[in-house]
Each structure stands twice: as C-alpha cells, then as structure tokens.
Short mmCIF file of C-alpha atoms in Angstrom, two decimals:
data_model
loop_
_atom_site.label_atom_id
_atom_site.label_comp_id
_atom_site.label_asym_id
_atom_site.label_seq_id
_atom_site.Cartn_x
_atom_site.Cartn_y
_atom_site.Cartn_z
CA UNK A 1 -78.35 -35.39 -89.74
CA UNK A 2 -77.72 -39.26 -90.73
CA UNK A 3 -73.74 -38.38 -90.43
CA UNK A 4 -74.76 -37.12 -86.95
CA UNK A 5 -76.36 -40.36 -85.79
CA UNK A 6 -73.90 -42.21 -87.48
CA UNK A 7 -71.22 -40.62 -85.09
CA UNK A 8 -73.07 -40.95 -81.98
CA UNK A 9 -74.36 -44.44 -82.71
CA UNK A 10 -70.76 -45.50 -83.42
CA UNK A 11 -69.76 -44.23 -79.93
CA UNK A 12 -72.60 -45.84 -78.55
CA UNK A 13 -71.88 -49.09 -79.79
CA UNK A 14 -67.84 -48.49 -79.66
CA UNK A 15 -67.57 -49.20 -83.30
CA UNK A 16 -66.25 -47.34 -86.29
CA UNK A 17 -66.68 -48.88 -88.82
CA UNK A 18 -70.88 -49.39 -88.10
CA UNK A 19 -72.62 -49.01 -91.05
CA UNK A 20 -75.53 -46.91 -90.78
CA UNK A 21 -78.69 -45.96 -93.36
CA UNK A 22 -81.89 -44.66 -93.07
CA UNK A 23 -83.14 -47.56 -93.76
CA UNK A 24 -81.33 -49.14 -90.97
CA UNK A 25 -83.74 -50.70 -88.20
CA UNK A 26 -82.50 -50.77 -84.69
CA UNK A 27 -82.55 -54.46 -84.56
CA UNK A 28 -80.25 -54.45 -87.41
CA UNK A 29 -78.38 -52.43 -85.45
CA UNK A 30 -78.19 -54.41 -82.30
CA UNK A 31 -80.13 -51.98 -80.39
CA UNK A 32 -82.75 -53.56 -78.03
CA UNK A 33 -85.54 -51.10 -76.89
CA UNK A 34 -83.53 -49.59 -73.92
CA UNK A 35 -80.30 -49.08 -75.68
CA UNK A 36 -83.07 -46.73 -78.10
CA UNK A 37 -83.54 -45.13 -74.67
CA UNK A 38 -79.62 -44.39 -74.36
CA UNK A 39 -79.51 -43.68 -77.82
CA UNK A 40 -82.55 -40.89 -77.79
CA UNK A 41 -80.98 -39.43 -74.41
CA UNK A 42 -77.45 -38.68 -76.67
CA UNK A 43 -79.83 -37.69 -79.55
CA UNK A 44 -80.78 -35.13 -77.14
CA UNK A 45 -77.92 -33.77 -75.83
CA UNK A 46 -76.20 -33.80 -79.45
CA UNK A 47 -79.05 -32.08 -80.75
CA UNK A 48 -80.64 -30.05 -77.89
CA UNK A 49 -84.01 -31.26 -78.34
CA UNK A 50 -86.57 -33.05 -76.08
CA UNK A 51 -87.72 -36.11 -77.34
CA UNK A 52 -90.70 -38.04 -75.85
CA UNK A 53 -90.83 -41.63 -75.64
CA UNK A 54 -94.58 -42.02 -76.91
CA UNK A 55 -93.90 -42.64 -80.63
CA UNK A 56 -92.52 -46.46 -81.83
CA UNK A 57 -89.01 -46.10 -83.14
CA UNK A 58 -87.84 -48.91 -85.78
CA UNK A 59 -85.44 -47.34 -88.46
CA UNK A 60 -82.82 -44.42 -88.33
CA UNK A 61 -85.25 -42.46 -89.99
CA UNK A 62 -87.88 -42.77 -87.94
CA UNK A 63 -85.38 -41.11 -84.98
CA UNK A 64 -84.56 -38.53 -87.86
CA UNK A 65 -88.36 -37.54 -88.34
CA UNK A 66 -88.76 -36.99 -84.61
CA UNK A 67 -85.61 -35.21 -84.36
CA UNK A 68 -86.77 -32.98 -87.05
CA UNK A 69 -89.98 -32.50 -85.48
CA UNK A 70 -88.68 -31.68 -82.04
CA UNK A 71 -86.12 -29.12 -83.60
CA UNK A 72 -89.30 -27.62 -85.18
CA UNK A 73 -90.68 -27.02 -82.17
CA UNK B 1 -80.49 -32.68 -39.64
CA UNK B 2 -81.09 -35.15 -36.72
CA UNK B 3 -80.63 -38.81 -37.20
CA UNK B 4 -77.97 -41.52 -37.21
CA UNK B 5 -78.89 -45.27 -38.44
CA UNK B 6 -77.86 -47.65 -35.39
CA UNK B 7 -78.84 -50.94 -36.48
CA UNK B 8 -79.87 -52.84 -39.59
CA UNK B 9 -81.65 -55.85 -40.72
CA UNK B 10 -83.02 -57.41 -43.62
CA UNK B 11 -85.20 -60.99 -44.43
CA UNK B 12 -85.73 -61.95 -47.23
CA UNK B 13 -88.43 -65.12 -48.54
CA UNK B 14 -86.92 -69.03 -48.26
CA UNK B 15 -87.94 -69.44 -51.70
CA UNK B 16 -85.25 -68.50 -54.47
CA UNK B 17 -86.84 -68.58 -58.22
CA UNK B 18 -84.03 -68.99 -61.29
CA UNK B 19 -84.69 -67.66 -64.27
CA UNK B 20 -84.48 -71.20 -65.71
CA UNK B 21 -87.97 -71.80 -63.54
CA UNK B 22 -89.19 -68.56 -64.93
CA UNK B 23 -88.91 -69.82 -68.47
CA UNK B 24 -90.69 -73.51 -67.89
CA UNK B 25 -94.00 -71.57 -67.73
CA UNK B 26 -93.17 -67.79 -69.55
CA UNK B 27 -91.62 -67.57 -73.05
CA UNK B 28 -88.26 -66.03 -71.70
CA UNK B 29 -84.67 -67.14 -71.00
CA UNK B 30 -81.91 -66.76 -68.64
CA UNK B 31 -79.64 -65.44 -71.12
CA UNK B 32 -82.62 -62.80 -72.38
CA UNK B 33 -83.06 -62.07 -68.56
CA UNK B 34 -79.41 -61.42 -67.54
CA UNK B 35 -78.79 -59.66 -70.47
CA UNK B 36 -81.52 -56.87 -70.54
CA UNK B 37 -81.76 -56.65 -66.59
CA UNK B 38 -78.55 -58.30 -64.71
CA UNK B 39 -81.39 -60.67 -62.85
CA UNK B 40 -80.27 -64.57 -62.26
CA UNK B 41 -83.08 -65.14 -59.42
CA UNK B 42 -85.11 -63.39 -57.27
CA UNK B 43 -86.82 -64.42 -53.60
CA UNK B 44 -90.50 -65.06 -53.74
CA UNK B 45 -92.86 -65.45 -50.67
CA UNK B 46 -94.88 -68.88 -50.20
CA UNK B 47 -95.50 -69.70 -46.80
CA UNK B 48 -94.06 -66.34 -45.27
CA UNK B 49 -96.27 -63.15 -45.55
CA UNK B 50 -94.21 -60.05 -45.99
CA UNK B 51 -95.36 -58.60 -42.40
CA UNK B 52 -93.76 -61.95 -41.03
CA UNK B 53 -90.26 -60.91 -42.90
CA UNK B 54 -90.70 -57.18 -41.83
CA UNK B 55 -91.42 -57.87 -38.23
CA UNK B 56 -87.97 -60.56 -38.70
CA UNK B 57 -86.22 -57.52 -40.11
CA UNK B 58 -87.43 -55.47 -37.41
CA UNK B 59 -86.41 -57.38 -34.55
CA UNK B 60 -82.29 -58.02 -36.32
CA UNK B 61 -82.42 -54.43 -36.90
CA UNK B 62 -83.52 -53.47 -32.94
CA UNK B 63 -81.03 -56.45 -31.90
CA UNK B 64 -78.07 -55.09 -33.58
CA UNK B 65 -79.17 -51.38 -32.60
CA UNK B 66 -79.07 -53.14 -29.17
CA UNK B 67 -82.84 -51.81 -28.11
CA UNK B 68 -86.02 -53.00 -27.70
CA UNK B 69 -89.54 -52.30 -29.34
CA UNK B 70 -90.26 -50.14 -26.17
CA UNK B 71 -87.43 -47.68 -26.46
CA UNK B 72 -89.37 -47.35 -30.11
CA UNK B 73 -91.35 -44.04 -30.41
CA UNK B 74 -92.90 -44.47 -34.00
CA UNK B 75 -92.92 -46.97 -36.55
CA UNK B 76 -92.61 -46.12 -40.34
CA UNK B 77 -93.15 -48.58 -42.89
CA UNK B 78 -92.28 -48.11 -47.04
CA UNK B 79 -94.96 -50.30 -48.53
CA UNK B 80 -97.00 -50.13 -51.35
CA UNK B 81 -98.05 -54.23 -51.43
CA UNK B 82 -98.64 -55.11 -47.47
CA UNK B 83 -101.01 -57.85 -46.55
CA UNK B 84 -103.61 -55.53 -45.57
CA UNK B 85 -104.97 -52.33 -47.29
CA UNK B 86 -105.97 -51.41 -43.55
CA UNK B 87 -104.56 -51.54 -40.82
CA UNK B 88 -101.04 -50.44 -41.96
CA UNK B 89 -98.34 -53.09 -42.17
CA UNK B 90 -96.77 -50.59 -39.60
CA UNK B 91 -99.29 -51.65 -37.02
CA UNK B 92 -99.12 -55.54 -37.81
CA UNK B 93 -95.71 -55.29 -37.48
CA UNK B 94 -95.83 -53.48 -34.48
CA UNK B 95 -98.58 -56.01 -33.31
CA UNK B 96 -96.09 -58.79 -33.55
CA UNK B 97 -93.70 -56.75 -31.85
CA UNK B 98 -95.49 -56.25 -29.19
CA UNK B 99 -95.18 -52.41 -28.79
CA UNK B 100 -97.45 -49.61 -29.00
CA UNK B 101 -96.48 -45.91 -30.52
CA UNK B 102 -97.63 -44.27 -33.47
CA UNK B 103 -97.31 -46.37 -36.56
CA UNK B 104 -98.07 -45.85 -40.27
CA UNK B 105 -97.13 -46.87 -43.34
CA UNK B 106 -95.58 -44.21 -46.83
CA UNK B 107 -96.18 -45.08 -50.21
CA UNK B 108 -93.63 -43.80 -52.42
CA UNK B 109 -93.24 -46.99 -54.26
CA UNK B 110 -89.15 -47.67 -55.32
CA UNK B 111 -88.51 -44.46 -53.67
CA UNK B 112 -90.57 -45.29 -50.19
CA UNK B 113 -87.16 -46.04 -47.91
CA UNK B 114 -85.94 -42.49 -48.66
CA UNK B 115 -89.35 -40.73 -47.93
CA UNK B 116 -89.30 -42.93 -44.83
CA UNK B 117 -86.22 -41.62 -43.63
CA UNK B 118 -87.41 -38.06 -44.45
CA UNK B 119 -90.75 -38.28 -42.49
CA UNK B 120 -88.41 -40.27 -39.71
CA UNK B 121 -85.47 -37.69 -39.51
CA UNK B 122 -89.00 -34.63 -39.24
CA UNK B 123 -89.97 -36.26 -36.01
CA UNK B 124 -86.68 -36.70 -34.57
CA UNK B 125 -85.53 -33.21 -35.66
CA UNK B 126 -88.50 -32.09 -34.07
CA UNK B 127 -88.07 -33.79 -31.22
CA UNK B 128 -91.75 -35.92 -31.48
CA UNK B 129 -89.14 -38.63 -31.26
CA UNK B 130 -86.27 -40.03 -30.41
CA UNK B 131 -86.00 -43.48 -31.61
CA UNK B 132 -87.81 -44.27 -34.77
CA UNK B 133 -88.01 -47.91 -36.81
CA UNK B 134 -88.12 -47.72 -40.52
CA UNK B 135 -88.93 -50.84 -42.31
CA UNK B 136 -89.40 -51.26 -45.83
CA UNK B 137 -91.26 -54.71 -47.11
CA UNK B 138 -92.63 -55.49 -50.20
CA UNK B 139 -93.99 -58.66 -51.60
CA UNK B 140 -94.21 -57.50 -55.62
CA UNK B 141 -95.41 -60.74 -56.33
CA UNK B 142 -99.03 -60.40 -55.54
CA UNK B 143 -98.96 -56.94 -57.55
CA UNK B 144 -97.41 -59.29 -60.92
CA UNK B 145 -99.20 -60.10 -63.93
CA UNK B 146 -97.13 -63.81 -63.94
CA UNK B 147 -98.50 -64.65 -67.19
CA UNK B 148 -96.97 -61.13 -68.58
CA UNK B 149 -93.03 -61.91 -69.23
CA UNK B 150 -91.75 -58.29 -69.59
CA UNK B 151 -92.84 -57.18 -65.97
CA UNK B 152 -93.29 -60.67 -63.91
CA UNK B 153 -89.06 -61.14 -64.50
CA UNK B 154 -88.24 -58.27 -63.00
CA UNK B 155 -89.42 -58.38 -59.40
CA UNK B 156 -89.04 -59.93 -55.85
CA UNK B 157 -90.27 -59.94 -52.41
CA UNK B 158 -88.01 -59.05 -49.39
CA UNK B 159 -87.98 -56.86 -46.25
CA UNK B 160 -84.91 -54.05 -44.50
CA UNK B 161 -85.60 -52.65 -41.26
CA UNK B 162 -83.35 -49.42 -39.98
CA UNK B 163 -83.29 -48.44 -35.91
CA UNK B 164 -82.46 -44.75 -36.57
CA UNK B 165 -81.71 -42.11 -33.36
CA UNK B 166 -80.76 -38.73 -33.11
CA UNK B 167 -77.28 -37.71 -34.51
CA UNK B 168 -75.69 -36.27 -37.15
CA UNK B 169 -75.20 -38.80 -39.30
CA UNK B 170 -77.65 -37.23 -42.37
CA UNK B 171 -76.23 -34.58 -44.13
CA UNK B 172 -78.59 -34.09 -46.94
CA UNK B 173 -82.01 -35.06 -47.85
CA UNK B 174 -84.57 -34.35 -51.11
CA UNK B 175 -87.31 -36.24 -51.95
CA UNK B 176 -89.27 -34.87 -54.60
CA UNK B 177 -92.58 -36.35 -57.13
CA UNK B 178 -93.31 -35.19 -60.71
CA UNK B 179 -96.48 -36.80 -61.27
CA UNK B 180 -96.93 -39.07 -64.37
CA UNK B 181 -99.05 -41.99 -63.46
CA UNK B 182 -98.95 -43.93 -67.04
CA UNK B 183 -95.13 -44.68 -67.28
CA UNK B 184 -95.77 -46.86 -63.67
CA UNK B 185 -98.70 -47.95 -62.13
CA UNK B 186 -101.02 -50.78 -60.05
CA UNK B 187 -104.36 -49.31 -60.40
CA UNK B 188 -107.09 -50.90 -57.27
CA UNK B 189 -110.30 -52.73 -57.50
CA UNK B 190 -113.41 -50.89 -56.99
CA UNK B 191 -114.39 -53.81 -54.89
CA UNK B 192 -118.34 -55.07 -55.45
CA UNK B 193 -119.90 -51.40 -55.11
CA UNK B 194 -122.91 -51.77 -57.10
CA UNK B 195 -122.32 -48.10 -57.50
CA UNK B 196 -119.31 -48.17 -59.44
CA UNK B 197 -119.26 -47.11 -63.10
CA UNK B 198 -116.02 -48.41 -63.73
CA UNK B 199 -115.09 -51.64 -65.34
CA UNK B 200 -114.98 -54.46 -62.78
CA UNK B 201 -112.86 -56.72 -64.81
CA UNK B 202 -109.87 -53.55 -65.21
CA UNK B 203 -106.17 -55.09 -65.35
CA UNK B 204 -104.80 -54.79 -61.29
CA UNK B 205 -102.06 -55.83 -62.46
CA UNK B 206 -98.44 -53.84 -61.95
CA UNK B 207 -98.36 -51.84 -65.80
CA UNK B 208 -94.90 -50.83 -66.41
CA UNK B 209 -93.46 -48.67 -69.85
CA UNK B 210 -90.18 -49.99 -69.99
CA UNK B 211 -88.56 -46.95 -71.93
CA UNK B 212 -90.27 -44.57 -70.25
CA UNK B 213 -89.35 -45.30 -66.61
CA UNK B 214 -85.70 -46.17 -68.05
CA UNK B 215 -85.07 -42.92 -69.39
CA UNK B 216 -86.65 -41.28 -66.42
CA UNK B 217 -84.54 -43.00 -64.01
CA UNK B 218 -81.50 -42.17 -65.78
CA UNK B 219 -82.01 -38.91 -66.05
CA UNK B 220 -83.07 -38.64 -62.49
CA UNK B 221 -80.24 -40.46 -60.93
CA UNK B 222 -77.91 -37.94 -62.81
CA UNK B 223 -79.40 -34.97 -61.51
CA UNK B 224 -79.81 -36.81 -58.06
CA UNK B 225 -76.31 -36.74 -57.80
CA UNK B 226 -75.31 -33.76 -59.03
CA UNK B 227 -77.96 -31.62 -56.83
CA UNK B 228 -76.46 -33.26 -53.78
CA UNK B 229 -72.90 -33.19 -54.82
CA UNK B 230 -73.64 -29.43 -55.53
CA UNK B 231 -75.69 -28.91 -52.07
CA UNK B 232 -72.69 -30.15 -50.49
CA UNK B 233 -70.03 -28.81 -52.04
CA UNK B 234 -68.49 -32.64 -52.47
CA UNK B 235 -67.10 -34.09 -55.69
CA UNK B 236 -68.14 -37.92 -56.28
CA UNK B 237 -65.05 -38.89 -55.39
CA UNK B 238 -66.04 -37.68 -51.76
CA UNK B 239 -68.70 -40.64 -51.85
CA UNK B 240 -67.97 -43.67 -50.73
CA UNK B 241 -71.10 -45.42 -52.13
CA UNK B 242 -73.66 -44.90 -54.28
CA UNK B 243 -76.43 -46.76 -52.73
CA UNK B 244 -79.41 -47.25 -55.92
CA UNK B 245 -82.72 -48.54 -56.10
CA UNK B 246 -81.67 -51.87 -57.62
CA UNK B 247 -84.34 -51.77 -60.28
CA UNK B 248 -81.90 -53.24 -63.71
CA UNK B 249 -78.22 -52.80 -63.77
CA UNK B 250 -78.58 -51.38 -67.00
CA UNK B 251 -80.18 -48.25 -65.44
CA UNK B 252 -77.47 -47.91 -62.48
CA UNK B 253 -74.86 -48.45 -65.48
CA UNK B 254 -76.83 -46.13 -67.91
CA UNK B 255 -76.32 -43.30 -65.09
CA UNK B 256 -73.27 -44.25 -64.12
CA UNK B 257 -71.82 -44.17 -67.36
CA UNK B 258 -73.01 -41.01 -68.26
CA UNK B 259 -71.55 -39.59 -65.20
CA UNK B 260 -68.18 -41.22 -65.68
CA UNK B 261 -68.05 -42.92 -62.34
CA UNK B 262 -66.44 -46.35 -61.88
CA UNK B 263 -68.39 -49.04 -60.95
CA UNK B 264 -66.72 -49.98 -57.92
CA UNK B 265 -68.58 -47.43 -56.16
CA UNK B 266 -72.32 -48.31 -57.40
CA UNK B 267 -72.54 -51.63 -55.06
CA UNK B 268 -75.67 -53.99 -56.52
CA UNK B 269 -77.27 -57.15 -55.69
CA UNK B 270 -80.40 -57.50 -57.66
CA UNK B 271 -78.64 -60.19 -59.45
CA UNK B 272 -80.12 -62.38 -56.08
CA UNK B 273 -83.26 -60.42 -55.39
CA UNK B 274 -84.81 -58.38 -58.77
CA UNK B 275 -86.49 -55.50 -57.91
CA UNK B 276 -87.33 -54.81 -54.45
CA UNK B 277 -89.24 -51.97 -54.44
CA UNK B 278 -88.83 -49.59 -51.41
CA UNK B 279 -86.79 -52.75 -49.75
CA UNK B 280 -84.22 -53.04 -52.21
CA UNK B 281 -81.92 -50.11 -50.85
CA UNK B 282 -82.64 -51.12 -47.14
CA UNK B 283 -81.37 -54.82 -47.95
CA UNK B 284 -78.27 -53.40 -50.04
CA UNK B 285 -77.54 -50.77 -47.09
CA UNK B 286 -77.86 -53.92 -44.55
CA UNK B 287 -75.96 -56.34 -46.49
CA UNK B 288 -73.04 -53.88 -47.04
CA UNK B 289 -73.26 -53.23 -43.09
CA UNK B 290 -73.18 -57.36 -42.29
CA UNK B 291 -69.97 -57.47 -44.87
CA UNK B 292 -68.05 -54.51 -42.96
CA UNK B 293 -68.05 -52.91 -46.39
CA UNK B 294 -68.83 -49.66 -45.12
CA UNK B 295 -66.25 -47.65 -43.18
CA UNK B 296 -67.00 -45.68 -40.34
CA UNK B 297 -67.18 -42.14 -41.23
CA UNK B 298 -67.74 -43.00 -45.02
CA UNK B 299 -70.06 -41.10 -46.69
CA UNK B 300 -72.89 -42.84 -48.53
CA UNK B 301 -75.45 -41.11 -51.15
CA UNK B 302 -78.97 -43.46 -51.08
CA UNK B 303 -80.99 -42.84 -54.45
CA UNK B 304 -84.31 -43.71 -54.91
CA UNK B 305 -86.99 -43.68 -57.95
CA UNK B 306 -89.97 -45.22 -59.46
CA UNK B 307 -93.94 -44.87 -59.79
CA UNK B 308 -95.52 -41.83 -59.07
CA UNK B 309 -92.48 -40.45 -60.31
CA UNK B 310 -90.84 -40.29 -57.31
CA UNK B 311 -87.41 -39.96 -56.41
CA UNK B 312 -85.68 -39.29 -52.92
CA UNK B 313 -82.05 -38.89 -52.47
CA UNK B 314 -80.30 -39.21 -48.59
CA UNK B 315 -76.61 -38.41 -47.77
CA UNK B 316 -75.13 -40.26 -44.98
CA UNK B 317 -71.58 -40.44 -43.14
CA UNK B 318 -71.32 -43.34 -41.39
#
C-alpha cells in the first residue's frame, strides 16, 4: 500500500526521488489541503475505491486507514 | 434546439480590491492568494448596486445585438444575491429598462447562466418567445463573511447580459443538480417572526468546504465534458473553448489536467474578478467576444458548477 502512494505521490509531485513514510504528514510533503483533494481523487482511481472527504487527513497513514476502510467496504 | 446569442455585454464595479488591501485587515497574503486560487484582485461594488451593473450590461448587450428592450419578450436573470429578495432583479432591471414582458429571476448559484440559457432556449423553442435577455449579476460581497479569510478572498461582484434569438447556434444542453447542501451554502434569516424556533443569531454568512466543492467540481467538469463530447460525437479537439465557471484556476487546471487538454483552450480571467458566481462565464464569454477571440463558426462548450450541486453544461457554434 505505502509503495503504492509512494508511486502516485511521486507523479503527483513530479519527483522521484520523494521520500515517503507513514509517518509522513502532508505538509511535510508539500501538499496543501486541495492538492489532498488531487491526491485522494488518484487514490481512487489507483485503488478503485470511493473516498469521502469528511474525515481530517494529516499523515500517509491516515490516507492508508481510509483506503483500507473503503476497500473493506 | 432554438437559439443563437446576438449580442453581449458585461459591467463590472469601479472599485478593484488587491490582495495586498485584502491582507491590511485579514491575516492572508498575495503570494498565499495567487498561489492556492490564481486571484490578484477582484471588483467590489460601493456606490453601484448590482441591478445598476445588470441593467448597464443589459443595455451593451441589446446595443451590440442592435435591438431594443421592446423587441424583448422575457427577461431571465441568474442571481442568487440581487438587491431585493422580491421583486426579482429581473423586474428592476427591466424597470430601468423601461420595458414590460415576463421577467424572473433562476437560482442555480455558479451554475445560474447555463440554467438561464436552458429555461431561455424552452421558450424560444417553444415559440413563447422570440427574443429573450439573459443577464447574470451577482454582488458576492454582501453574501461574505469579510472577517473569514478562507471564503471572503475568493469572490467578486460583476454583471454579463446575453440578447439571445432563435437559431441554431446551441447544439447541446444539460443542466443537472445532485443535492448536497453542506459542501455550499448561504442559509436566510428568519426575519423577526416571533414564531420562529430557530436561532436568530445563525451564521448568514456564504459557508463553503473547500475540499469538498474542489473535488466535486473536478470530477464534474470531467464528466461534463465527456457526456457532451460523447452526445456529440466530437473529440475535444473539435472545441474551440472551454468556457468554465472561473471559481480557482486550480480547479479548471485540476480538470484539465486530468483530461490532458492544453491550456490554451481553457480561457480564464478570475485573476481580475475572483469568483463571479453565475456572472463569471457571461463576462468571460463577453470579454472573449469584445477581443475577437472567438471565430465565427467555432464551437464553444460553457461549464457551469457550484452550490446546490449544480452543474449545467451548453454547446455553442458561433
């Protein structure tokens, strides 16, 4: 899962060498709120999953809990 | 389908408010601005009302469409902030116009010019009329929370006016709603009814979620385009423009991206104006026209989307 974020976050941000943890925030990152937005909509299409923009998203592994929870769904 | 657009106008406030000014009395920047919207200024009403500007609009629009308010059979105003709640800003216009036909006004919010031109092209295809003005006006800024800096930046006032007759200029037109109230909404006062259980002090303030409406308006511009691309049996290369609610140019350059479209074809000017509401596609559309951007027979796809959710999508060849 984190390798598959890593991938579509380094597309995202047209980087390759980004360096991504779970513990990564999105501010670390560079990612203001509506790049997360951008980001979530790949998320989706990567994962085929539906992902509702109700719950706060700060780290990596916050996305990676909803993504988890979606694809349990 | 039974309309062609035969004149244009837009006015827009004298007033023109920096980002700079913004930030001597909200804790914001121009750099934070331009960077997370693509806003440098936007045009604020003082002494102008907005039904002064749409009646100015109005009377460019019926100048260039060489007619007058009498050859006008109904009068359709986008609005959702006019200066009265009754009567319509349709019929103040059309007061300071001088003429008399059936006037009204739609609220569809950021989507109301393309709902106009769908309730305008039923009565001309119908033949109820033959000449019809569509004006779109909105003055956001008595509908802004100024001491709120996330929603307050992104906004201006301004007025479009469109003479439209029968023709064959539309070639396609959807408008559609999907009803979610919290991402977008203005919610009005109850007024002094000693009736009322409600709270009298609510927030009437415009309430906006950010990431919500973003990734709805993404989404919704891509499968805009792709329904009418398909309903046509064009390609985007077929489209001249790409005429979008000019809400942030990081939501016309989300979609756009995603599509794989160049930018040369998604025109914008909210860098002058911020979001216009149901104007901002009616002054883009008229600027374009005063410019000679737009070609005769070019075809032009009109996209727009915001509270309610709405969204409306016209195709037009020019």
């Amino acid at each position: 899962m984190l390798e598959k974020i890593t991938k579509i976050l380094r597309e995202y941000k047209s980087d390759d060498d980004l360096a991504v943890a779970e513990n990564s925030t999105f501010e670390e990152l560079e990612l203001d709120s509506l790049d997360l937005v951008q980001l979530v909509m790949d998320v989706e299409e990567a994962f085929g999953v539906t992902i509702e923009m109700d719950t706060p998203v700060t780290t990596v592994a916050d996305l990676i809990k909803i993504i988890e929870s979606a694809e349990s769904q | 389908m039974g309309f062609k657009i035969i004149g244009t106008g837009s006015k827009l406030p004298q007033k023109a408010v920096s980002n700079a000014q913004l930030a001597t009395f909200l804790d914001t920047s121009d750099e934070w601005i331009t960077s997370k919207t693509g806003i440098k200024s936007r045009t604020i009403c003082t002494d102008e009302t907005i039904t002064d500007l749409a009646t100015q609009a109005a009377n460019i629009a019926l100048a260039n469409a060489n007619l007058n308010i009498a050859d006008i059979d109904l009068v359709v105003c986008a609005t959702m902030t006019a200066d009265y709640a009754m009567p319509s800003m349709a019929c103040c216009v059309l007061e300071q116009l001088g003429g008399a036909c059936p006037a009204f006004d739609v609220n569809a919010a950021c989507s109301g010019f393309v709902y106009a031109l769908d309730v305008a092209d039923s009565f001309i295809s119908s033949r109820k009329a033959q000449n019809v003005l569509v004006i779109s006006a909105e003055m956001m800024s008595r509908m802004l929370d100024w001491n709120d800096r996330t929603s307050s930046i992104l906004f201006g006032d301004g007025a479009a006016a469109c003479v439209l007759t029968a023709g064959d200029s539309l070639k396609y037109i959807n408008i559609t709603a999907t009803p979610q109230i919290a991402p977008l909404f203005t919610k009005a006062s109850t007024g002094n009814n000693p009736f009322a259980n409600h709270a009298t002090d609510e927030n009437i303030f415009l309430q906006m979620k950010g990431q919500h409406v973003y990734k709805f308006a993404v989404t919704t511009i891509q499968q805009e385009i792709n329904l009418a691309l398909t309903a046509l049996n064009l390609q985007a290369n077929d489209i001249a423009y790409f005429i979008l609610h000019q809400a942030n140019t990081r939501i016309i350059d989300g979609a756009r991206t995603r599509l794989k479209l160049p930018p040369q074809k998604f025109p914008m000017n909210i860098e002058k104006y911020g979001n216009m509401s149901a104007a901002s596609i009616p002054v883009l559309l008229d600027e374009m026209v005063r410019h000679n951007t737009i070609k005769s027979g070019d075809m032009l796809m009109l996209i727009g989307f915001g509270g309610g959710l709405t969204a409306g999508t016209a195709v037009l060849q020019w």
